[in-house]
mmCIF file of C-alpha atoms in Angstrom:
data_model
loop_
_atom_site.group_PDB
_atom_site.id
_atom_site.type_symbol
_atom_site.label_atom_id
_atom_site.label_comp_id
_atom_site.label_asym_id
_atom_site.label_seq_id
_atom_site.Cartn_x
_atom_site.Cartn_y
_atom_site.Cartn_z
ATOM 1 C CA ARG A 1 179.284 201.500 144.419
ATOM 2 C CA SER A 2 180.792 203.844 147.177
ATOM 3 C CA THR A 3 182.702 202.985 149.699
ATOM 4 C CA GLU A 4 180.292 203.131 152.156
ATOM 5 C CA TRP A 5 178.053 200.505 150.209
ATOM 6 C CA VAL A 6 180.965 198.341 150.358
ATOM 7 C CA ARG A 7 181.633 199.171 153.772
ATOM 8 C CA ARG A 8 178.135 198.101 154.912
ATOM 9 C CA HIS A 9 178.224 195.070 153.033
ATOM 10 C CA LEU A 10 181.132 194.108 154.745
ATOM 11 C CA GLN A 11 179.905 194.503 158.303
ATOM 12 C CA GLY A 12 176.541 192.661 156.972
ATOM 13 C CA ALA A 13 178.917 189.610 156.531
ATOM 14 C CA ASN A 14 181.270 190.026 159.440
ATOM 15 C CA ASP A 15 177.887 190.151 161.493
ATOM 16 C CA ILE A 16 177.458 186.779 160.357
ATOM 17 C CA PHE A 17 180.882 185.281 160.222
ATOM 18 C CA GLU A 18 182.246 187.022 163.509
ATOM 19 C CA PRO A 19 180.461 185.014 166.176
ATOM 20 C CA HIS A 20 182.209 181.846 164.224
ATOM 21 C CA GLY A 21 185.546 183.339 164.537
ATOM 22 C CA PHE A 22 186.011 184.757 160.959
ATOM 23 C CA VAL A 23 186.507 188.302 160.140
ATOM 24 C CA LEU A 24 186.454 189.906 156.643
ATOM 25 C CA ARG A 25 188.552 193.017 155.551
ATOM 26 C CA ALA A 26 188.568 194.088 151.801
ATOM 27 C CA GLU A 27 190.953 195.918 149.805
ATOM 28 C CA ILE A 28 188.722 198.277 147.368
ATOM 29 C CA ASP A 29 190.135 198.694 143.940
ATOM 30 C CA THR A 30 188.115 199.803 140.795
ATOM 31 C CA PHE A 31 187.827 199.515 137.196
ATOM 32 C CA SER A 32 184.879 199.983 134.594
ATOM 33 C CA PRO A 33 184.676 196.887 132.241
ATOM 34 C CA LYS A 34 183.283 197.727 128.837
ATOM 35 C CA LYS A 35 180.023 195.766 130.013
ATOM 36 C CA CYS A 36 178.343 196.212 133.534
ATOM 37 C CA GLU A 37 175.191 194.155 133.126
ATOM 38 C CA LEU A 38 175.905 190.130 132.817
ATOM 39 C CA GLU A 39 173.243 188.451 130.809
ATOM 40 C CA THR A 40 175.005 185.263 129.564
ATOM 41 C CA ARG A 41 177.831 182.696 130.927
ATOM 42 C CA LEU A 42 180.171 184.056 128.508
ATOM 43 C CA ASP A 43 179.387 188.007 129.971
ATOM 44 C CA ARG A 44 180.525 186.519 133.002
ATOM 45 C CA HIS A 45 183.775 184.557 131.922
ATOM 46 C CA ARG A 46 184.626 187.819 129.909
ATOM 47 C CA LEU A 47 185.787 189.079 133.502
ATOM 48 C CA ALA A 48 188.043 186.437 134.662
ATOM 49 C CA ARG A 49 190.878 188.194 133.514
ATOM 50 C CA PHE A 50 190.266 190.882 136.044
ATOM 51 C CA VAL A 51 190.578 188.049 139.027
ATOM 52 C CA ASP A 52 193.903 187.481 140.954
ATOM 53 C CA PRO A 53 193.801 183.623 141.484
ATOM 54 C CA ASP A 54 195.312 184.463 144.770
ATOM 55 C CA GLU A 55 192.740 186.414 146.059
ATOM 56 C CA ILE A 56 189.133 186.410 146.733
ATOM 57 C CA THR A 57 187.725 188.474 144.403
ATOM 58 C CA VAL A 58 184.275 190.149 144.409
ATOM 59 C CA LEU A 59 183.061 192.092 141.836
ATOM 60 C CA VAL A 60 179.950 194.504 141.976
ATOM 61 C CA MET A 61 177.863 195.108 138.976
ATOM 62 C CA LYS A 62 174.776 196.984 137.781
ATOM 63 C CA ARG A 63 173.159 193.286 136.919
ATOM 64 C CA VAL A 64 173.680 189.856 136.601
ATOM 65 C CA GLN A 65 171.080 187.716 135.286
ATOM 66 C CA ASP A 66 170.158 184.258 136.136
ATOM 67 C CA VAL A 67 171.622 182.221 133.194
ATOM 68 C CA ASP A 68 169.087 179.416 133.993
ATOM 69 C CA VAL A 69 166.090 181.442 134.593
ATOM 70 C CA PRO A 70 166.545 184.519 132.356
ATOM 71 C CA SER A 71 163.705 186.431 133.469
ATOM 72 C CA TYR A 72 165.361 186.465 137.312
ATOM 73 C CA ASN A 73 168.087 189.030 138.091
ATOM 74 C CA LEU A 74 170.350 187.649 140.781
ATOM 75 C CA MET A 75 171.586 189.580 143.936
ATOM 76 C CA GLY A 76 175.019 187.736 143.858
ATOM 77 C CA VAL A 77 176.630 184.617 142.519
ATOM 78 C CA HIS A 78 179.614 182.537 143.095
ATOM 79 C CA TRP A 79 181.187 181.732 139.766
ATOM 80 C CA ARG A 80 183.708 179.474 138.113
ATOM 81 C CA TYR A 81 185.474 180.145 134.982
ATOM 82 C CA ARG A 82 184.688 177.315 132.448
ATOM 83 C CA GLY A 83 185.865 178.824 129.448
ATOM 84 C CA SER A 84 188.559 177.892 126.672
ATOM 85 C CA ASP A 85 191.547 179.649 127.978
ATOM 86 C CA PRO A 86 193.858 177.379 130.001
ATOM 87 C CA ALA A 87 195.405 180.493 131.495
ATOM 88 C CA LEU A 88 192.580 181.201 133.302
ATOM 89 C CA ARG A 89 191.185 177.663 134.202
ATOM 90 C CA GLY A 90 190.694 177.477 138.160
ATOM 91 C CA ARG A 91 189.735 180.888 138.617
ATOM 92 C CA ARG A 92 186.455 181.717 140.535
ATOM 93 C CA TRP A 93 185.350 184.851 142.156
ATOM 94 C CA VAL A 94 181.779 186.290 143.598
ATOM 95 C CA TYR A 95 179.608 188.890 141.696
ATOM 96 C CA LEU A 96 177.217 191.087 143.736
ATOM 97 C CA THR A 97 174.734 193.480 141.987
ATOM 98 C CA GLY A 98 173.868 196.977 143.381
ATOM 99 C CA ARG A 99 170.585 195.374 144.739
ATOM 100 C CA ALA A 100 171.965 193.155 146.719
ATOM 101 C CA LYS A 101 171.547 193.274 150.744
ATOM 102 C CA PRO A 102 174.606 193.274 152.917
ATOM 103 C CA PRO A 103 173.916 189.147 153.848
ATOM 104 C CA VAL A 104 174.542 188.483 150.021
ATOM 105 C CA VAL A 105 178.177 188.808 150.162
ATOM 106 C CA ALA A 106 178.351 186.488 153.157
ATOM 107 C CA HIS A 107 176.014 183.475 151.209
ATOM 108 C CA GLU A 108 178.284 183.910 148.023
ATOM 109 C CA LEU A 109 181.492 183.842 150.202
ATOM 110 C CA CYS A 110 179.866 180.769 151.778
ATOM 111 C CA HIS A 111 179.554 178.799 148.126
ATOM 112 C CA TYR A 112 183.276 179.940 147.590
ATOM 113 C CA PHE A 113 184.549 178.155 150.453
ATOM 114 C CA GLY A 114 182.383 174.856 149.523
ATOM 115 C CA VAL A 115 179.030 175.623 151.688
ATOM 116 C CA PRO A 116 176.054 174.602 149.477
ATOM 117 C CA HIS A 117 172.428 175.733 149.402
ATOM 118 C CA ASP A 118 170.384 174.066 152.391
ATOM 119 C CA PRO A 119 167.262 173.218 150.816
ATOM 120 C CA GLU A 120 165.533 172.871 154.376
ATOM 121 C CA GLY A 121 166.205 176.568 155.022
ATOM 122 C CA GLY A 122 165.789 178.826 157.793
ATOM 123 C CA ASN A 123 169.133 180.054 157.308
ATOM 124 C CA LEU A 124 172.283 181.566 155.532
ATOM 125 C CA MET A 125 172.184 179.376 152.821
ATOM 126 C CA THR A 126 168.464 179.045 151.872
ATOM 127 C CA PRO A 127 168.251 178.893 148.009
ATOM 128 C CA GLY A 128 167.290 181.957 146.528
ATOM 129 C CA PRO A 129 163.943 182.525 144.629
ATOM 130 C CA SER A 130 165.154 181.167 141.266
ATOM 131 C CA ASP A 131 166.254 177.746 142.552
ATOM 132 C CA PRO A 132 163.832 174.969 141.272
ATOM 133 C CA ILE A 133 163.021 174.094 145.251
ATOM 134 C CA TRP A 134 160.688 177.012 145.050
ATOM 135 C CA LYS A 135 158.401 175.417 142.755
ATOM 136 C CA THR A 136 157.947 172.321 145.155
ATOM 137 C CA ASP A 137 155.667 171.793 147.888
ATOM 138 C CA ASP A 138 158.447 171.298 149.889
ATOM 139 C CA LYS A 139 159.230 174.921 149.936
ATOM 140 C CA PRO A 140 162.347 175.801 152.404
ATOM 141 C CA LYS A 141 161.946 177.525 155.611
ATOM 142 C CA PRO A 142 162.112 181.397 155.702
ATOM 143 C CA TYR A 143 165.664 182.821 155.446
ATOM 144 C CA ARG A 144 167.368 183.824 158.442
ATOM 145 C CA PRO A 145 170.991 185.723 158.240
ATOM 146 C CA MET A 146 172.902 182.827 160.597
ATOM 147 C CA LEU A 147 174.802 180.284 160.019
ATOM 148 C CA THR A 148 174.212 176.562 161.339
ATOM 149 C CA PRO A 149 176.851 175.174 163.332
ATOM 150 C CA ALA A 150 177.361 172.418 160.319
ATOM 151 C CA GLN A 151 177.888 175.110 157.860
ATOM 152 C CA ALA A 152 180.328 177.060 160.155
ATOM 153 C CA ARG A 153 182.384 173.951 160.353
ATOM 154 C CA ARG A 154 182.453 173.467 156.316
ATOM 155 C CA LEU A 155 183.134 177.150 156.055
ATOM 156 C CA ALA A 156 186.087 176.606 158.434
ATOM 157 C CA ALA A 157 187.231 173.585 156.475
ATOM 158 C CA GLY A 158 186.843 175.389 153.202
ATOM 159 C CA ILE A 159 188.896 178.395 154.362
ATOM 160 C CA GLN A 160 191.615 176.125 155.696
ATOM 161 C CA ARG A 161 191.882 174.350 152.266
ATOM 162 C CA SER A 162 192.146 178.040 150.272
ATOM 163 C CA LEU A 163 195.189 178.977 152.792
ATOM 164 C CA ALA A 164 197.045 175.666 151.837
ATOM 165 C CA PRO A 165 199.850 176.187 149.385
ATOM 166 C CA SER A 166 198.589 176.618 146.133
ATOM 167 C CA THR A 167 200.028 173.647 144.578
ATOM 168 C CA ALA A 168 197.927 171.645 147.244
ATOM 169 C CA ARG A 169 194.498 172.872 146.053
#
């Protein structure tokens, strides 16, 4: 994606985060993996070597298939390495796809910092359409690009934990 696309998404996240005192800044680096369409867990894990464990990494891919609902393509996902290479254990990152809307990076970064989905919905952490809750009678309220006060507190705590020395993590 273009630098302008990245800037629009960064601004979309900052529009949500700034009222709570958080501001994102990005360093853009590019590389082209052999596979830009991710269909399996293994496809996702193979990119762990591109993730710096001391930085928050967001990889923009052409397509990321939902591994639990293969008929659905995600706009974004927070991912943890759970492969067999001990050198890569503990790495985590965010995938965005080219079809993602600007608030998606904010949603996935909230997951990165420990904020779960809100099954009641009506905010940034409303579960996406592939979540099983959408098959129940208790569907979440429509999505709104905002954080609740409790979500903002949880985000702040997650950010503080990530700033702690790596031996404390």
